GROMACS .gro file of C-alpha atoms in nm:
model
  404
    1UNK     CA    1   0.848   1.677  -3.740
    2UNK     CA    2   0.936   1.916  -3.456
    3UNK     CA    3   1.081   1.769  -3.138
    4UNK     CA    4   0.798   1.917  -2.927
    5UNK     CA    5   0.544   1.728  -3.127
    6UNK     CA    6   0.748   1.405  -3.099
    7UNK     CA    7   0.763   1.447  -2.723
    8UNK     CA    8   0.393   1.510  -2.708
    9UNK     CA    9   0.319   1.196  -2.907
   10UNK     CA   10   0.553   0.991  -2.689
   11UNK     CA   11   0.363   1.105  -2.385
   12UNK     CA   12   0.073   0.885  -2.507
   13UNK     CA   13   0.286   0.575  -2.477
   14UNK     CA   14   0.239   0.415  -2.129
   15UNK     CA   15   0.535   0.337  -1.909
   16UNK     CA   16   0.660  -0.020  -1.898
   17UNK     CA   17   0.485  -0.229  -1.637
   18UNK     CA   18   0.687  -0.357  -1.340
   19UNK     CA   19   0.450  -0.646  -1.278
   20UNK     CA   20   0.606  -0.988  -1.337
   21UNK     CA   21   0.466  -1.276  -1.540
   22UNK     CA   22   0.325  -1.460  -1.242
   23UNK     CA   23   0.124  -1.159  -1.133
   24UNK     CA   24  -0.017  -1.113  -1.482
   25UNK     CA   25  -0.117  -1.475  -1.499
   26UNK     CA   26  -0.274  -1.457  -1.158
   27UNK     CA   27  -0.492  -1.161  -1.266
   28UNK     CA   28  -0.604  -1.337  -1.586
   29UNK     CA   29  -0.684  -1.661  -1.401
   30UNK     CA   30  -0.870  -1.468  -1.133
   31UNK     CA   31  -1.082  -1.284  -1.391
   32UNK     CA   32  -1.156  -1.613  -1.566
   33UNK     CA   33  -1.261  -1.772  -1.232
   34UNK     CA   34  -1.464  -1.476  -1.125
   35UNK     CA   35  -1.667  -1.408  -1.434
   36UNK     CA   36  -1.722  -1.779  -1.495
   37UNK     CA   37  -1.857  -1.824  -1.141
   38UNK     CA   38  -2.078  -1.515  -1.165
   39UNK     CA   39  -2.210  -1.621  -1.503
   40UNK     CA   40  -2.286  -1.983  -1.412
   41UNK     CA   41  -2.460  -1.903  -1.081
   42UNK     CA   42  -2.652  -1.603  -1.221
   43UNK     CA   43  -2.760  -1.815  -1.525
   44UNK     CA   44  -2.882  -2.085  -1.290
   45UNK     CA   45  -3.070  -1.855  -1.051
   46UNK     CA   46  -3.221  -1.594  -1.286
   47UNK     CA   47  -3.462  -1.656  -1.573
   48UNK     CA   48  -3.272  -1.630  -1.904
   49UNK     CA   49  -3.532  -1.585  -2.160
   50UNK     CA   50  -3.485  -1.321  -2.436
   51UNK     CA   51  -3.657  -1.054  -2.224
   52UNK     CA   52  -3.432  -1.087  -1.918
   53UNK     CA   53  -3.072  -1.005  -1.824
   54UNK     CA   54  -2.866  -1.237  -1.599
   55UNK     CA   55  -2.513  -1.090  -1.640
   56UNK     CA   56  -2.435  -0.723  -1.704
   57UNK     CA   57  -2.126  -0.594  -1.899
   58UNK     CA   58  -1.992  -0.368  -1.613
   59UNK     CA   59  -1.901  -0.684  -1.423
   60UNK     CA   60  -1.611  -0.724  -1.670
   61UNK     CA   61  -1.472  -0.386  -1.571
   62UNK     CA   62  -1.523  -0.470  -1.203
   63UNK     CA   63  -1.327  -0.800  -1.258
   64UNK     CA   64  -1.029  -0.599  -1.388
   65UNK     CA   65  -1.013  -0.406  -1.069
   66UNK     CA   66  -1.083  -0.695  -0.825
   67UNK     CA   67  -0.835  -0.933  -0.978
   68UNK     CA   68  -0.571  -0.714  -1.154
   69UNK     CA   69  -0.544  -0.432  -0.900
   70UNK     CA   70  -0.708  -0.566  -0.576
   71UNK     CA   71  -0.502  -0.329  -0.359
   72UNK     CA   72  -0.663  -0.027  -0.517
   73UNK     CA   73  -0.913   0.168  -0.301
   74UNK     CA   74  -1.145   0.153  -0.608
   75UNK     CA   75  -1.153  -0.229  -0.583
   76UNK     CA   76  -1.247  -0.278  -0.214
   77UNK     CA   77  -1.569  -0.453  -0.111
   78UNK     CA   78  -1.764  -0.132  -0.019
   79UNK     CA   79  -1.654   0.026  -0.342
   80UNK     CA   80  -1.802  -0.239  -0.571
   81UNK     CA   81  -2.112  -0.306  -0.358
   82UNK     CA   82  -2.195   0.054  -0.266
   83UNK     CA   83  -2.091   0.195  -0.600
   84UNK     CA   84  -2.279  -0.046  -0.815
   85UNK     CA   85  -2.598  -0.037  -0.606
   86UNK     CA   86  -2.602   0.345  -0.587
   87UNK     CA   87  -2.534   0.383  -0.965
   88UNK     CA   88  -2.809   0.134  -1.047
   89UNK     CA   89  -3.059   0.312  -0.828
   90UNK     CA   90  -2.964   0.652  -0.978
   91UNK     CA   91  -2.967   0.515  -1.337
   92UNK     CA   92  -3.318   0.366  -1.301
   93UNK     CA   93  -3.451   0.684  -1.148
   94UNK     CA   94  -3.310   0.904  -1.420
   95UNK     CA   95  -3.447   0.668  -1.688
   96UNK     CA   96  -3.793   0.701  -1.534
   97UNK     CA   97  -3.794   1.078  -1.479
   98UNK     CA   98  -3.610   1.210  -1.783
   99UNK     CA   99  -3.736   1.132  -2.129
  100UNK     CA  100  -3.439   1.249  -2.335
  101UNK     CA  101  -3.187   0.956  -2.331
  102UNK     CA  102  -2.877   1.171  -2.370
  103UNK     CA  103  -2.972   1.401  -2.082
  104UNK     CA  104  -3.080   1.108  -1.865
  105UNK     CA  105  -2.746   0.931  -1.924
  106UNK     CA  106  -2.546   1.245  -1.845
  107UNK     CA  107  -2.745   1.308  -1.525
  108UNK     CA  108  -2.712   0.947  -1.419
  109UNK     CA  109  -2.337   0.955  -1.449
  110UNK     CA  110  -2.297   1.293  -1.277
  111UNK     CA  111  -2.523   1.201  -0.987
  112UNK     CA  112  -2.365   0.857  -0.956
  113UNK     CA  113  -2.021   1.006  -0.925
  114UNK     CA  114  -2.134   1.270  -0.674
  115UNK     CA  115  -2.305   1.008  -0.459
  116UNK     CA  116  -1.997   0.781  -0.472
  117UNK     CA  117  -1.786   1.066  -0.343
  118UNK     CA  118  -2.023   1.122  -0.051
  119UNK     CA  119  -2.063   0.751   0.026
  120UNK     CA  120  -1.684   0.689  -0.022
  121UNK     CA  121  -1.745   0.403  -0.264
  122UNK     CA  122  -1.593   0.528  -0.590
  123UNK     CA  123  -1.587   0.233  -0.837
  124UNK     CA  124  -1.531   0.327  -1.209
  125UNK     CA  125  -1.742   0.037  -1.348
  126UNK     CA  126  -2.036   0.181  -1.154
  127UNK     CA  127  -2.057   0.450  -1.416
  128UNK     CA  128  -2.122   0.181  -1.675
  129UNK     CA  129  -2.396   0.038  -1.439
  130UNK     CA  130  -2.571   0.378  -1.437
  131UNK     CA  131  -2.540   0.402  -1.816
  132UNK     CA  132  -2.678   0.053  -1.856
  133UNK     CA  133  -2.980   0.141  -1.650
  134UNK     CA  134  -3.057   0.437  -1.878
  135UNK     CA  135  -2.956   0.295  -2.219
  136UNK     CA  136  -3.019  -0.074  -2.170
  137UNK     CA  137  -3.335  -0.063  -2.378
  138UNK     CA  138  -3.687  -0.191  -2.316
  139UNK     CA  139  -3.563  -0.504  -2.138
  140UNK     CA  140  -3.389  -0.302  -1.861
  141UNK     CA  141  -3.656  -0.035  -1.846
  142UNK     CA  142  -3.931  -0.295  -1.801
  143UNK     CA  143  -3.741  -0.440  -1.502
  144UNK     CA  144  -3.758  -0.102  -1.322
  145UNK     CA  145  -3.604  -0.101  -0.975
  146UNK     CA  146  -3.586  -0.478  -0.983
  147UNK     CA  147  -3.275  -0.421  -1.196
  148UNK     CA  148  -3.100  -0.295  -0.883
  149UNK     CA  149  -3.150  -0.628  -0.706
  150UNK     CA  150  -3.102  -0.864  -0.995
  151UNK     CA  151  -2.880  -0.866  -1.182
  152UNK     CA  152  -2.678  -0.580  -1.022
  153UNK     CA  153  -2.680  -0.683  -0.658
  154UNK     CA  154  -2.651  -1.056  -0.739
  155UNK     CA  155  -2.368  -1.012  -0.990
  156UNK     CA  156  -2.176  -0.774  -0.761
  157UNK     CA  157  -2.210  -1.004  -0.457
  158UNK     CA  158  -2.100  -1.309  -0.642
  159UNK     CA  159  -1.804  -1.135  -0.801
  160UNK     CA  160  -1.695  -0.995  -0.464
  161UNK     CA  161  -1.724  -1.350  -0.308
  162UNK     CA  162  -1.506  -1.485  -0.588
  163UNK     CA  163  -1.250  -1.211  -0.534
  164UNK     CA  164  -1.236  -1.270  -0.164
  165UNK     CA  165  -1.171  -1.639  -0.207
  166UNK     CA  166  -0.931  -1.619  -0.505
  167UNK     CA  167  -0.717  -1.332  -0.384
  168UNK     CA  168  -0.665  -1.476  -0.042
  169UNK     CA  169  -0.614  -1.831  -0.172
  170UNK     CA  170  -0.348  -1.709  -0.415
  171UNK     CA  171  -0.153  -1.517  -0.149
  172UNK     CA  172  -0.292  -1.166  -0.183
  173UNK     CA  173  -0.428  -0.957   0.103
  174UNK     CA  174  -0.789  -0.879   0.025
  175UNK     CA  175  -0.972  -0.672   0.125
  176UNK     CA  176  -0.686  -0.427   0.128
  177UNK     CA  177  -0.800  -0.235   0.436
  178UNK     CA  178  -0.608   0.075   0.538
  179UNK     CA  179  -0.405   0.017   0.851
  180UNK     CA  180  -0.451   0.262   1.137
  181UNK     CA  181  -0.145   0.422   1.283
  182UNK     CA  182   0.049   0.200   1.518
  183UNK     CA  183   0.001   0.294   1.883
  184UNK     CA  184   0.307   0.402   2.076
  185UNK     CA  185   0.437   0.093   2.263
  186UNK     CA  186   0.495   0.300   2.575
  187UNK     CA  187   0.154   0.478   2.556
  188UNK     CA  188   0.307   0.829   2.554
  189UNK     CA  189   0.228   1.131   2.335
  190UNK     CA  190   0.570   1.115   2.158
  191UNK     CA  191   0.576   1.018   1.794
  192UNK     CA  192   0.721   0.684   1.704
  193UNK     CA  193   1.102   0.702   1.656
  194UNK     CA  194   1.080   0.630   1.278
  195UNK     CA  195   0.866   0.940   1.229
  196UNK     CA  196   1.070   1.191   1.418
  197UNK     CA  197   1.339   1.248   1.158
  198UNK     CA  198   1.183   1.114   0.831
  199UNK     CA  199   0.852   1.219   0.688
  200UNK     CA  200   0.553   1.172   0.919
  201UNK     CA  201   0.196   1.055   0.839
  202UNK     CA  202   0.084   1.415   0.887
  203UNK     CA  203   0.332   1.522   0.620
  204UNK     CA  204   0.186   1.267   0.375
  205UNK     CA  205  -0.169   1.369   0.464
  206UNK     CA  206  -0.087   1.734   0.398
  207UNK     CA  207   0.072   1.655   0.059
  208UNK     CA  208  -0.224   1.442  -0.046
  209UNK     CA  209  -0.459   1.724   0.060
  210UNK     CA  210  -0.271   1.968  -0.155
  211UNK     CA  211  -0.255   1.719  -0.447
  212UNK     CA  212  -0.635   1.715  -0.434
  213UNK     CA  213  -0.691   1.425  -0.669
  214UNK     CA  214  -0.828   1.072  -0.638
  215UNK     CA  215  -0.537   0.832  -0.634
  216UNK     CA  216  -0.568   0.469  -0.740
  217UNK     CA  217  -0.351   0.356  -0.453
  218UNK     CA  218  -0.414   0.323  -0.084
  219UNK     CA  219  -0.257   0.572   0.157
  220UNK     CA  220  -0.076   0.304   0.354
  221UNK     CA  221   0.065   0.149   0.039
  222UNK     CA  222   0.186   0.498  -0.076
  223UNK     CA  223   0.356   0.543   0.262
  224UNK     CA  224   0.523   0.200   0.240
  225UNK     CA  225   0.648   0.283  -0.113
  226UNK     CA  226   0.803   0.604   0.018
  227UNK     CA  227   0.975   0.424   0.306
  228UNK     CA  228   1.106   0.154   0.075
  229UNK     CA  229   1.237   0.416  -0.163
  230UNK     CA  230   1.415   0.593   0.118
  231UNK     CA  231   1.575   0.262   0.224
  232UNK     CA  232   1.685   0.178  -0.137
  233UNK     CA  233   1.837   0.526  -0.179
  234UNK     CA  234   2.029   0.473   0.149
  235UNK     CA  235   2.151   0.131   0.027
  236UNK     CA  236   2.269   0.282  -0.302
  237UNK     CA  237   2.453   0.561  -0.129
  238UNK     CA  238   2.611   0.384   0.165
  239UNK     CA  239   2.599   0.016   0.066
  240UNK     CA  240   2.439  -0.271   0.249
  241UNK     CA  241   2.517  -0.432   0.580
  242UNK     CA  242   2.371  -0.777   0.624
  243UNK     CA  243   2.254  -0.933   0.945
  244UNK     CA  244   2.524  -1.201   0.915
  245UNK     CA  245   2.794  -0.935   0.961
  246UNK     CA  246   2.638  -0.784   1.274
  247UNK     CA  247   2.450  -1.050   1.462
  248UNK     CA  248   2.562  -1.223   1.780
  249UNK     CA  249   2.652  -1.582   1.695
  250UNK     CA  250   2.702  -1.738   2.037
  251UNK     CA  251   2.326  -1.739   2.121
  252UNK     CA  252   2.189  -1.864   2.447
  253UNK     CA  253   1.872  -2.056   2.358
  254UNK     CA  254   1.622  -2.293   2.517
  255UNK     CA  255   1.393  -2.569   2.400
  256UNK     CA  256   1.019  -2.617   2.438
  257UNK     CA  257   1.054  -2.844   2.737
  258UNK     CA  258   1.313  -2.628   2.924
  259UNK     CA  259   1.187  -2.561   3.277
  260UNK     CA  260   1.089  -2.209   3.367
  261UNK     CA  261   1.336  -2.193   3.648
  262UNK     CA  262   1.622  -2.288   3.407
  263UNK     CA  263   1.516  -2.032   3.146
  264UNK     CA  264   1.487  -1.758   3.416
  265UNK     CA  265   1.831  -1.845   3.540
  266UNK     CA  266   1.981  -1.812   3.192
  267UNK     CA  267   1.812  -1.473   3.149
  268UNK     CA  268   1.958  -1.351   3.478
  269UNK     CA  269   2.302  -1.505   3.429
  270UNK     CA  270   2.357  -1.367   3.084
  271UNK     CA  271   2.168  -1.042   3.142
  272UNK     CA  272   1.943  -1.099   2.846
  273UNK     CA  273   1.591  -0.967   2.771
  274UNK     CA  274   1.479  -1.275   2.575
  275UNK     CA  275   1.573  -1.626   2.465
  276UNK     CA  276   1.489  -1.794   2.133
  277UNK     CA  277   1.299  -2.126   2.175
  278UNK     CA  278   1.422  -2.403   1.944
  279UNK     CA  279   1.298  -2.751   1.844
  280UNK     CA  280   1.534  -3.050   1.824
  281UNK     CA  281   1.639  -2.942   1.473
  282UNK     CA  282   1.736  -2.591   1.604
  283UNK     CA  283   1.451  -2.429   1.417
  284UNK     CA  284   1.308  -2.118   1.585
  285UNK     CA  285   0.955  -2.194   1.716
  286UNK     CA  286   0.910  -1.903   1.954
  287UNK     CA  287   1.075  -1.655   2.190
  288UNK     CA  288   1.049  -1.617   2.567
  289UNK     CA  289   1.114  -1.281   2.726
  290UNK     CA  290   1.113  -1.131   3.072
  291UNK     CA  291   0.773  -0.978   2.985
  292UNK     CA  292   0.637  -1.334   2.928
  293UNK     CA  293   0.750  -1.435   3.279
  294UNK     CA  294   0.593  -1.128   3.437
  295UNK     CA  295   0.267  -1.168   3.246
  296UNK     CA  296   0.227  -1.531   3.350
  297UNK     CA  297   0.332  -1.461   3.705
  298UNK     CA  298   0.027  -1.240   3.739
  299UNK     CA  299   0.229  -0.948   3.872
  300UNK     CA  300  -0.001  -0.657   3.969
  301UNK     CA  301   0.043  -0.326   4.139
  302UNK     CA  302   0.107  -0.353   4.516
  303UNK     CA  303   0.185  -0.723   4.494
  304UNK     CA  304   0.520  -0.879   4.574
  305UNK     CA  305   0.715  -0.926   4.249
  306UNK     CA  306   0.961  -1.167   4.404
  307UNK     CA  307   0.687  -1.382   4.565
  308UNK     CA  308   0.488  -1.400   4.237
  309UNK     CA  309   0.794  -1.497   4.036
  310UNK     CA  310   0.895  -1.765   4.289
  311UNK     CA  311   0.544  -1.915   4.268
  312UNK     CA  312   0.573  -1.925   3.889
  313UNK     CA  313   0.922  -2.072   3.886
  314UNK     CA  314   0.867  -2.330   4.157
  315UNK     CA  315   0.830  -2.676   4.013
  316UNK     CA  316   0.510  -2.860   4.104
  317UNK     CA  317   0.587  -3.213   4.226
  318UNK     CA  318   0.280  -3.354   4.057
  319UNK     CA  319   0.234  -3.500   3.708
  320UNK     CA  320  -0.038  -3.247   3.631
  321UNK     CA  321  -0.054  -2.877   3.707
  322UNK     CA  322  -0.261  -2.577   3.599
  323UNK     CA  323   0.048  -2.362   3.639
  324UNK     CA  324   0.292  -2.329   3.344
  325UNK     CA  325   0.596  -2.549   3.400
  326UNK     CA  326   0.806  -2.523   3.078
  327UNK     CA  327   0.908  -2.252   2.838
  328UNK     CA  328   0.675  -2.372   2.563
  329UNK     CA  329   0.374  -2.282   2.775
  330UNK     CA  330   0.458  -1.921   2.807
  331UNK     CA  331   0.665  -1.837   2.500
  332UNK     CA  332   0.543  -1.584   2.238
  333UNK     CA  333   0.465  -1.715   1.890
  334UNK     CA  334   0.476  -1.672   1.602
  335UNK     CA  335   0.817  -1.508   1.627
  336UNK     CA  336   0.947  -1.241   1.395
  337UNK     CA  337   1.275  -1.358   1.240
  338UNK     CA  338   1.526  -1.230   0.989
  339UNK     CA  339   1.745  -1.410   0.737
  340UNK     CA  340   2.127  -1.397   0.746
  341UNK     CA  341   2.119  -1.219   0.415
  342UNK     CA  342   1.859  -0.955   0.521
  343UNK     CA  343   1.988  -0.601   0.492
  344UNK     CA  344   2.022  -0.448   0.833
  345UNK     CA  345   1.839  -0.133   0.733
  346UNK     CA  346   1.521  -0.325   0.664
  347UNK     CA  347   1.496  -0.416   1.031
  348UNK     CA  348   1.542  -0.057   1.164
  349UNK     CA  349   1.163   0.016   1.157
  350UNK     CA  350   1.086  -0.295   1.356
  351UNK     CA  351   1.357  -0.227   1.611
  352UNK     CA  352   1.260   0.140   1.641
  353UNK     CA  353   0.895   0.057   1.699
  354UNK     CA  354   0.939  -0.171   1.993
  355UNK     CA  355   1.129  -0.495   1.914
  356UNK     CA  356   1.445  -0.540   2.121
  357UNK     CA  357   1.585  -0.850   1.957
  358UNK     CA  358   1.525  -1.054   1.646
  359UNK     CA  359   1.643  -1.417   1.589
  360UNK     CA  360   1.844  -1.458   1.267
  361UNK     CA  361   1.790  -1.778   1.083
  362UNK     CA  362   1.954  -1.956   0.787
  363UNK     CA  363   1.769  -2.042   0.469
  364UNK     CA  364   1.645  -2.369   0.620
  365UNK     CA  365   1.501  -2.191   0.930
  366UNK     CA  366   1.772  -2.296   1.169
  367UNK     CA  367   1.899  -2.048   1.425
  368UNK     CA  368   2.217  -1.867   1.314
  369UNK     CA  369   2.236  -1.574   1.551
  370UNK     CA  370   2.063  -1.297   1.738
  371UNK     CA  371   2.026  -0.938   1.644
  372UNK     CA  372   1.974  -0.693   1.924
  373UNK     CA  373   1.922  -0.317   1.943
  374UNK     CA  374   2.281  -0.288   2.072
  375UNK     CA  375   2.413  -0.473   1.766
  376UNK     CA  376   2.216  -0.246   1.534
  377UNK     CA  377   2.315   0.079   1.706
  378UNK     CA  378   2.685  -0.024   1.689
  379UNK     CA  379   2.658  -0.119   1.324
  380UNK     CA  380   2.477   0.199   1.218
  381UNK     CA  381   2.722   0.409   1.415
  382UNK     CA  382   3.023   0.251   1.249
  383UNK     CA  383   2.855   0.276   0.906
  384UNK     CA  384   2.777   0.649   0.941
  385UNK     CA  385   3.122   0.714   1.097
  386UNK     CA  386   3.288   0.553   0.797
  387UNK     CA  387   3.071   0.765   0.560
  388UNK     CA  388   3.159   1.078   0.748
  389UNK     CA  389   3.528   0.996   0.718
  390UNK     CA  390   3.496   0.964   0.347
  391UNK     CA  391   3.359   1.316   0.314
  392UNK     CA  392   3.638   1.568   0.223
  393UNK     CA  393   3.703   1.835   0.483
  394UNK     CA  394   3.593   2.113   0.242
  395UNK     CA  395   3.263   1.935   0.200
  396UNK     CA  396   3.213   1.919   0.570
  397UNK     CA  397   3.294   2.290   0.615
  398UNK     CA  398   3.066   2.375   0.323
  399UNK     CA  399   2.782   2.183   0.488
  400UNK     CA  400   2.841   2.363   0.814
  401UNK     CA  401   2.837   2.701   0.646
  402UNK     CA  402   2.517   2.611   0.466
  403UNK     CA  403   2.356   2.504   0.788
  404UNK     CA  404   2.462   2.823   0.956
   0.00000   0.00000   0.00000
């Protein structure tokens, strides 16, 4: 057999799945839970004589999407509800107006897809809903437009409720809404630092526009995959630097009950922007920054900063006070932390987009150090300098000539 034919036949074999055993079992258990719930409730609520339908077959296809690939744009709440209802409405209408079953089925599918594009609710099982409305036989035809409400609306709503509960209870984010672009922390027109040198959201949007196909993956997920791929390629090329090798270990920290005046004195004395807040076991429970002090001091334009801060830091000589007295009352929580074995490069996006320091913790959550922007800049500078020294002089000259 020619090699070209063998290669063509091999193209029919799907690629190996990267999903682990736990994820597979979670999808199977979710489908079992969802369909069982929909079936039992629908059977109890709807009449189930021979001439009625209480559970439609397309719900099985919807369960695959909602429990096996819940991050897909095709599996989101509006996709299943809007897609199934629109397809059912179109299917019943085509069945009533077109006498030829084959033509009615084709029209129902085509119009259902066109409407789902317009309504932005593409849901593949909805095509089966439209087909069921046309080819479901006398039982479905006798139901007329009631078929749209029950069982289609009831089945879809119950399955969506099951997916919302199960996916979130098992640790998945559902619905998988697309995140809007993060606002610039300084409210200027400049792009965020991470998008100035790498690919930007506009670049991705332009590529997707030119690709001109429906993708079974959300745009923000696709962007995250690209970013993670860039990081992994950098790790492979230059190696990894862990937080433990870079972080500051002699960390100035405070506890929940530390007075505000003492915390402010430590910030001033050590010229720090923030202090981690620890419990008695040295676990990080929050972080207090200069911004927290200013916010709780009520500093406004044309008001005296010093006077406002003195009022906040001054201890009230009474047992009760409406004014914050200790660090725990003004600290920010929950706090973003990193592990000692976290690769430094993974924290670059967080630092570049506004964070100035990140507490570094051990596996048990106890404070191990502090990573600041200064630590990160120094580490990345040394890493890139070492990489540059490893490049032969001829390679550098060649790169300069190419750039010229």
